[in-house]
Amino acid sequence: MADNRRPETMARITTPELAQAFIDEQLAALRAQIGGKKVLLALSGGVDSSVVAALLIRAVGRQLTCVHVNHGLLRKGEPEQVIEVFRNQMNANLVYVDAVDRFLDKLAGVSDPETKRKIIGAEFIRVFEEEARKLEGISFLAQGTIYPDILESKVGVKAHHNVGGLPEDLNFELVEPVKLLYKDEVRVVGKTLGLPDNMVFRQPFPGPGLGVRCVGAITRDRLEAVRESDAILREEFYKHGLDEKVWQYFTVVPDFKTTGIKDGKRTYAWPVVIRAINTVDAVTAEPYELNFAFVQKLVARITSEVPNVNRVLWDVTPKPSATIEWE
Ligand code: XMP
């Protein structure tokens, strides 16, 4: 499709001025496309869907309904931030769906990584479809498709993700205002739209969320160990300015226990794995050389603050032979 091709004359959006010109152009285009009709958007709180939400709120206000599905696999504080930024600050029409039990019940006992991913993807579509059917008179579905998604689905690297897969009777017309932008341009536009830095400059995060970092069958206690240790890691990276130097950093909790000792008593608990990598394109990646005293600080905080954890490991394997994520 011709309109899915980025014109060669289109300048890279690198400055607030260029971003503002893009925003003005898109607001006019969105108002012309949507008119007085209603739009639906699955808002994860990631950069792409957040920028699309902010554009649409400016263009058509409460004709937009955002649906935020909390599948229980988001990082600490993320659902709260989506509600704060979009409902409270931007006055968006936001439907918050607490689907935590639904997802975790479906995932109980499932250890195969691909099956876990499929369950999460399918359940997401089911929850979103249920919400879409409750709303009346929706004509458009907005999506945070960006240019690499279009390029990659063309050469078959990945199936087009987002909310493709809705039943045919819900045949909404698509609204994809950032589909010709690269990720760095989406960030400049997001910043210019006034979204918070920790939303705009967020590190990459898999669609299945913490589900891929809770290796094997997900249990609630191990998922909490991933979420809490990730929150500590992010806090320490931010405090030490490492969030600006390291491309991706997170924790993983494997599904085995080892022996430890606390207050003179034997413990049998989970290990937490730290991962901190730099990469240009995620195809290959190098471990970031963390300062040893910093690593020890992480070990001290994680083993004392996260329940059911007695050991911390640091994964320094490059990609290849490892992948960035563990699953
Ligand atoms: P791997 O583990 O394959 O990851 O080396 C490469 C990059 O992709 C991210 N990742 C995902 N991103 N949906 C996404 O949008 C996913 O399902 C997904 N799985 C992995 C990963 O975090 C890393 O940055």
Short mmCIF file of C-alpha atoms and ligand atoms in Angstrom, two decimals:
data_model
loop_
_atom_site.label_atom_id
_atom_site.label_comp_id
_atom_site.label_asym_id
_atom_site.label_seq_id
_atom_site.Cartn_x
_atom_site.Cartn_y
_atom_site.Cartn_z
CA MET A 1 0.00 0.00 0.00
CA ALA A 2 1.42 3.32 -1.08
CA ASP A 3 0.44 5.15 2.10
CA ASN A 4 2.40 2.59 4.11
CA ARG A 5 5.63 3.75 2.50
CA ARG A 6 7.64 6.52 4.08
CA PRO A 7 8.27 9.21 1.44
CA GLU A 8 11.97 9.66 0.73
CA THR A 9 11.52 13.40 1.18
CA MET A 10 10.23 13.03 4.74
CA ALA A 11 12.78 14.59 7.12
CA ARG A 12 13.76 12.69 10.24
CA ILE A 13 11.98 14.21 13.24
CA THR A 14 14.83 15.14 15.57
CA THR A 15 13.81 18.49 17.09
CA PRO A 16 10.78 19.86 19.00
CA GLU A 17 10.08 22.15 16.00
CA LEU A 18 9.90 19.23 13.57
CA ALA A 19 7.82 17.28 16.09
CA GLN A 20 5.41 20.20 16.45
CA ALA A 21 5.00 20.41 12.67
CA PHE A 22 4.24 16.67 12.59
CA ILE A 23 1.76 17.06 15.47
CA ASP A 24 -0.09 19.95 13.78
CA GLU A 25 -0.31 18.01 10.53
CA GLN A 26 -1.55 14.87 12.30
CA LEU A 27 -4.15 16.72 14.38
CA ALA A 28 -5.68 18.10 11.18
CA ALA A 29 -5.52 14.70 9.48
CA LEU A 30 -7.06 12.91 12.48
CA ARG A 31 -9.92 15.43 12.75
CA ALA A 32 -10.59 15.07 9.02
CA GLN A 33 -10.57 11.25 9.20
CA ILE A 34 -12.59 10.86 12.39
CA GLY A 35 -15.06 13.74 12.20
CA GLY A 36 -17.62 13.34 14.99
CA LYS A 37 -17.20 9.57 15.29
CA LYS A 38 -15.76 7.46 18.09
CA VAL A 39 -12.35 5.80 18.36
CA LEU A 40 -11.09 2.94 20.50
CA LEU A 41 -7.46 2.41 21.57
CA ALA A 42 -5.73 -0.34 23.55
CA LEU A 43 -3.44 1.72 25.76
CA SER A 44 -0.63 -0.33 27.30
CA GLY A 45 1.33 2.65 28.59
CA GLY A 46 4.24 1.84 26.28
CA VAL A 47 5.72 4.66 24.18
CA ASP A 48 3.82 4.00 20.96
CA SER A 49 0.29 3.61 22.31
CA SER A 50 0.85 6.49 24.76
CA VAL A 51 1.87 8.85 21.95
CA VAL A 52 -1.13 7.78 19.87
CA ALA A 53 -3.39 8.37 22.88
CA ALA A 54 -1.94 11.83 23.49
CA LEU A 55 -2.39 12.78 19.81
CA LEU A 56 -5.98 11.54 19.74
CA ILE A 57 -6.90 13.24 23.01
CA ARG A 58 -5.73 16.52 21.50
CA ALA A 59 -7.49 15.85 18.21
CA VAL A 60 -10.86 14.49 19.31
CA GLY A 61 -10.90 14.58 23.14
CA ARG A 62 -13.51 12.31 24.66
CA GLN A 63 -14.54 10.79 21.33
CA LEU A 64 -11.57 8.54 22.13
CA THR A 65 -11.98 5.66 24.56
CA CYS A 66 -8.73 4.17 25.85
CA VAL A 67 -8.81 0.65 27.27
CA HIS A 68 -5.97 -0.26 29.61
CA VAL A 69 -5.82 -3.99 30.30
CA ASN A 70 -3.86 -4.88 33.42
CA HIS A 71 -2.84 -8.48 32.76
CA GLY A 72 -0.80 -8.70 35.95
CA LEU A 73 2.48 -8.81 34.02
CA LEU A 74 3.23 -5.08 33.98
CA ARG A 75 6.08 -3.47 35.92
CA LYS A 76 5.51 -1.99 39.33
CA GLY A 77 3.63 1.32 39.13
CA GLU A 78 2.74 1.13 35.43
CA PRO A 79 -1.05 0.72 35.62
CA GLU A 80 -1.16 3.51 38.22
CA GLN A 81 0.86 5.79 35.93
CA VAL A 82 -1.46 5.17 32.97
CA ILE A 83 -4.45 6.18 35.12
CA GLU A 84 -2.65 9.22 36.55
CA VAL A 85 -1.34 10.58 33.24
CA PHE A 86 -4.26 9.86 30.95
CA ARG A 87 -7.36 9.95 33.17
CA ASN A 88 -6.31 12.47 35.80
CA GLN A 89 -3.99 14.78 33.90
CA MET A 90 -5.27 14.57 30.32
CA ASN A 91 -8.93 13.99 31.15
CA ALA A 92 -9.08 10.98 28.83
CA ASN A 93 -11.99 8.64 28.65
CA LEU A 94 -10.14 5.64 30.12
CA VAL A 95 -11.50 2.20 30.85
CA TYR A 96 -9.24 0.35 33.29
CA VAL A 97 -9.69 -3.41 33.22
CA ASP A 98 -8.27 -5.44 36.09
CA ALA A 99 -7.78 -8.79 34.36
CA VAL A 100 -4.99 -10.00 36.64
CA ASP A 101 -6.77 -13.08 37.98
CA ARG A 102 -8.05 -14.02 34.55
CA PHE A 103 -4.56 -14.07 33.03
CA LEU A 104 -2.82 -15.72 35.96
CA ASP A 105 -5.49 -18.44 36.20
CA LYS A 106 -5.11 -19.20 32.47
CA LEU A 107 -1.31 -19.32 32.84
CA ALA A 108 -1.27 -21.52 35.94
CA GLY A 109 0.89 -24.60 35.43
CA VAL A 110 1.94 -23.60 31.87
CA SER A 111 5.72 -23.77 31.52
CA ASP A 112 6.31 -23.82 27.75
CA PRO A 113 7.41 -20.29 26.71
CA GLU A 114 5.64 -20.24 23.35
CA THR A 115 2.42 -21.51 24.91
CA LYS A 116 2.67 -18.83 27.59
CA ARG A 117 3.08 -16.14 24.92
CA LYS A 118 0.12 -17.50 22.94
CA ILE A 119 -2.13 -17.60 26.01
CA ILE A 120 -1.24 -14.02 26.92
CA GLY A 121 -1.82 -12.77 23.34
CA ALA A 122 -5.12 -14.63 22.90
CA GLU A 123 -6.46 -13.63 26.30
CA PHE A 124 -5.55 -10.01 25.62
CA ILE A 125 -7.63 -10.02 22.44
CA ARG A 126 -10.53 -11.67 24.27
CA VAL A 127 -10.53 -9.07 27.08
CA PHE A 128 -10.20 -6.20 24.61
CA GLU A 129 -13.01 -7.63 22.44
CA GLU A 130 -15.31 -7.85 25.48
CA GLU A 131 -14.65 -4.21 26.29
CA ALA A 132 -15.14 -3.17 22.64
CA ARG A 133 -18.55 -4.89 22.58
CA LYS A 134 -19.68 -3.06 25.71
CA LEU A 135 -19.11 0.30 24.00
CA GLU A 136 -21.57 1.63 21.47
CA GLY A 137 -21.02 3.36 18.18
CA ILE A 138 -17.26 2.87 17.80
CA SER A 139 -16.12 3.37 14.20
CA PHE A 140 -12.33 3.46 14.47
CA LEU A 141 -9.59 1.41 16.08
CA ALA A 142 -6.39 3.34 16.79
CA GLN A 143 -3.10 1.48 16.89
CA GLY A 144 0.45 2.38 17.82
CA THR A 145 1.92 0.80 14.70
CA ILE A 146 5.34 2.30 13.92
CA TYR A 147 7.44 2.10 10.75
CA PRO A 148 9.66 -0.83 11.82
CA ASP A 149 6.45 -2.87 12.40
CA ILE A 150 5.46 -2.25 8.79
CA LEU A 151 8.94 -3.05 7.47
CA GLU A 152 9.25 -6.21 9.59
CA SER A 153 5.83 -7.57 8.76
CA LYS A 154 6.62 -7.05 5.06
CA VAL A 155 9.68 -9.30 5.19
CA GLY A 156 7.97 -11.75 7.53
CA VAL A 157 10.15 -11.21 10.61
CA LYS A 158 7.09 -10.86 12.78
CA ALA A 159 3.38 -11.05 12.37
CA HIS A 160 1.83 -7.63 12.71
CA HIS A 161 1.20 -7.40 16.42
CA ASN A 162 -0.87 -4.87 18.33
CA VAL A 163 -4.54 -5.83 18.38
CA GLY A 164 -4.74 -7.53 15.01
CA GLY A 165 -6.91 -10.60 15.54
CA LEU A 166 -10.22 -9.03 16.54
CA PRO A 167 -13.27 -10.87 15.15
CA GLU A 168 -14.43 -9.74 11.70
CA ASP A 169 -17.79 -8.36 12.81
CA LEU A 170 -15.86 -5.71 14.71
CA ASN A 171 -14.56 -4.27 11.48
CA PHE A 172 -13.28 -0.94 12.71
CA GLU A 173 -11.44 1.35 10.36
CA LEU A 174 -7.80 1.73 11.43
CA VAL A 175 -6.25 4.96 12.69
CA GLU A 176 -2.45 4.74 12.78
CA PRO A 177 -1.00 8.24 13.16
CA VAL A 178 2.62 7.22 13.88
CA LYS A 179 2.92 4.41 11.34
CA LEU A 180 5.59 6.19 9.29
CA LEU A 181 7.77 7.09 12.27
CA TYR A 182 10.84 5.40 13.67
CA LYS A 183 11.05 4.83 17.40
CA ASP A 184 13.36 7.79 18.09
CA GLU A 185 10.90 10.07 16.27
CA VAL A 186 7.97 8.73 18.29
CA ARG A 187 9.92 9.67 21.43
CA VAL A 188 10.56 13.24 20.23
CA VAL A 189 6.87 13.60 19.38
CA GLY A 190 5.88 12.18 22.79
CA LYS A 191 8.16 14.59 24.60
CA THR A 192 6.78 17.52 22.59
CA LEU A 193 3.24 16.39 23.47
CA GLY A 194 4.21 16.72 27.14
CA LEU A 195 4.28 13.05 28.13
CA PRO A 196 6.50 12.29 31.16
CA ASP A 197 10.12 11.31 30.47
CA ASN A 198 9.81 7.94 32.17
CA MET A 199 7.05 7.09 29.68
CA VAL A 200 8.76 8.55 26.59
CA PHE A 201 12.29 7.24 27.20
CA ARG A 202 11.22 3.87 28.50
CA GLN A 203 13.40 0.88 27.77
CA PRO A 204 12.00 -1.84 25.48
CA PHE A 205 9.53 -4.12 27.23
CA PRO A 206 8.12 -7.35 25.77
CA GLY A 207 4.39 -7.53 25.01
CA PRO A 208 4.00 -10.54 27.34
CA GLY A 209 5.63 -8.38 30.00
CA LEU A 210 7.11 -9.88 33.13
CA GLY A 211 5.66 -13.22 31.98
CA VAL A 212 8.84 -13.87 29.97
CA ARG A 213 11.01 -13.02 33.00
CA CYS A 214 9.23 -15.38 35.36
CA VAL A 215 10.77 -18.44 33.75
CA GLY A 216 8.66 -21.61 33.53
CA ALA A 217 5.15 -21.80 34.99
CA ILE A 218 4.22 -18.41 36.48
CA THR A 219 3.33 -18.36 40.16
CA ARG A 220 2.15 -15.27 42.02
CA ASP A 221 5.00 -15.31 44.54
CA ARG A 222 7.67 -15.62 41.86
CA LEU A 223 5.98 -12.94 39.75
CA GLU A 224 6.09 -10.61 42.75
CA ALA A 225 9.80 -11.42 43.14
CA VAL A 226 10.37 -10.37 39.50
CA ARG A 227 8.30 -7.19 39.90
CA GLU A 228 9.89 -6.10 43.18
CA SER A 229 13.47 -6.87 42.11
CA ASP A 230 12.88 -5.06 38.79
CA ALA A 231 11.60 -2.01 40.70
CA ILE A 232 14.73 -1.98 42.90
CA LEU A 233 16.99 -2.37 39.86
CA ARG A 234 15.26 0.48 38.01
CA GLU A 235 15.43 2.73 41.06
CA GLU A 236 19.17 2.12 41.52
CA PHE A 237 19.94 2.52 37.81
CA TYR A 238 18.08 5.85 37.82
CA LYS A 239 19.82 7.04 40.99
CA HIS A 240 23.24 6.33 39.46
CA GLY A 241 22.48 7.74 36.01
CA LEU A 242 22.80 4.28 34.49
CA ASP A 243 19.35 4.50 32.90
CA GLU A 244 20.94 6.83 30.34
CA LYS A 245 23.92 4.56 29.68
CA VAL A 246 22.34 1.12 29.51
CA TRP A 247 19.89 0.15 26.78
CA GLN A 248 18.00 -2.53 28.67
CA TYR A 249 18.18 -3.73 32.26
CA PHE A 250 15.87 -6.05 34.14
CA THR A 251 15.67 -9.03 36.45
CA VAL A 252 14.67 -12.63 35.84
CA VAL A 253 13.52 -15.24 38.35
CA PRO A 254 14.13 -18.87 37.32
CA ASP A 255 11.88 -21.68 38.51
CA PHE A 256 14.26 -23.42 40.88
CA LYS A 257 15.27 -22.80 44.48
CA THR A 258 18.68 -22.96 46.13
CA THR A 259 19.86 -23.06 49.70
CA GLY A 260 20.79 -19.95 51.67
CA ILE A 261 20.95 -18.69 55.22
CA LYS A 262 19.14 -15.85 57.01
CA ASP A 263 19.18 -14.97 60.72
CA GLY A 264 21.10 -18.19 61.40
CA LYS A 265 18.44 -20.33 59.71
CA ARG A 266 18.58 -22.31 56.49
CA THR A 267 16.45 -20.93 53.67
CA TYR A 268 15.36 -22.53 50.42
CA ALA A 269 14.44 -19.73 48.03
CA TRP A 270 14.58 -18.32 44.49
CA PRO A 271 17.61 -16.69 42.87
CA VAL A 272 17.24 -13.34 41.06
CA VAL A 273 19.22 -12.82 37.85
CA ILE A 274 20.35 -9.32 36.84
CA ARG A 275 20.66 -8.48 33.15
CA ALA A 276 22.07 -5.18 31.82
CA ILE A 277 22.91 -4.96 28.12
CA ASN A 278 23.74 -2.51 25.40
CA THR A 279 22.84 -2.97 21.77
CA VAL A 280 22.13 -0.99 18.65
CA ASP A 281 19.42 -3.12 17.09
CA ALA A 282 18.74 -5.97 19.58
CA VAL A 283 20.09 -8.44 17.00
CA THR A 284 23.37 -8.69 18.88
CA ALA A 285 23.99 -7.37 22.39
CA GLU A 286 26.84 -6.85 24.86
CA PRO A 287 26.66 -7.00 28.64
CA TYR A 288 27.23 -3.61 30.30
CA GLU A 289 30.14 -3.67 32.75
CA LEU A 290 28.54 -2.65 36.03
CA ASN A 291 30.71 -1.45 38.87
CA PHE A 292 31.23 -4.26 41.40
CA ALA A 293 30.29 -2.13 44.43
CA PHE A 294 27.07 -1.22 42.61
CA VAL A 295 26.33 -4.90 41.97
CA GLN A 296 26.91 -5.62 45.65
CA LYS A 297 24.46 -2.88 46.58
CA LEU A 298 21.86 -4.50 44.32
CA VAL A 299 22.56 -7.87 45.94
CA ALA A 300 22.11 -6.40 49.42
CA ARG A 301 18.85 -4.64 48.57
CA ILE A 302 17.30 -7.48 46.60
CA THR A 303 18.12 -10.20 49.13
CA SER A 304 16.88 -8.13 52.05
CA GLU A 305 13.82 -6.48 50.48
CA VAL A 306 12.37 -9.12 48.16
CA PRO A 307 10.56 -11.98 49.89
CA ASN A 308 11.52 -15.57 49.02
CA VAL A 309 14.87 -14.60 47.43
CA ASN A 310 18.25 -15.59 48.89
CA ARG A 311 20.71 -15.24 46.02
CA VAL A 312 21.51 -12.83 43.15
CA LEU A 313 23.33 -13.71 39.91
CA TRP A 314 24.58 -11.38 37.18
CA ASP A 315 24.21 -12.66 33.62
CA VAL A 316 27.12 -11.33 31.53
CA THR A 317 26.46 -13.42 28.44
CA PRO A 318 26.40 -11.57 25.10
CA LYS A 319 23.85 -12.21 22.35
CA PRO A 320 24.73 -14.60 20.78
CA SER A 321 25.02 -17.14 22.35
CA ALA A 322 22.27 -16.01 24.72
CA THR A 323 19.21 -13.97 23.79
CA ILE A 324 18.51 -10.76 25.70
CA GLU A 325 15.48 -12.19 27.50
CA TRP A 326 15.63 -15.58 29.15
CA GLU A 327 12.50 -16.90 27.50
P1 XMP B 1 15.65 -11.35 22.55
O1 XMP B 1 15.32 -11.96 23.88
O2 XMP B 1 15.01 -12.10 21.42
O3 XMP B 1 14.97 -9.92 22.57
O4 XMP B 1 17.13 -11.18 22.36
C1 XMP B 1 15.24 -8.89 21.66
C2 XMP B 1 14.50 -7.65 22.11
O5 XMP B 1 13.08 -7.79 21.91
C3 XMP B 1 12.39 -7.63 23.14
N1 XMP B 1 11.27 -8.58 23.13
C4 XMP B 1 10.02 -8.25 22.76
N2 XMP B 1 9.50 -7.09 22.36
N3 XMP B 1 7.38 -8.13 22.12
C5 XMP B 1 8.16 -7.03 22.05
O6 XMP B 1 7.66 -5.97 21.69
C6 XMP B 1 7.84 -9.36 22.52
O7 XMP B 1 7.11 -10.32 22.58
C7 XMP B 1 9.24 -9.41 22.86
N4 XMP B 1 10.04 -10.41 23.27
C8 XMP B 1 11.29 -9.88 23.41
C9 XMP B 1 13.40 -7.92 24.21
O8 XMP B 1 13.04 -7.31 25.45
C10 XMP B 1 14.65 -7.35 23.60
O9 XMP B 1 14.70 -5.96 23.76
#
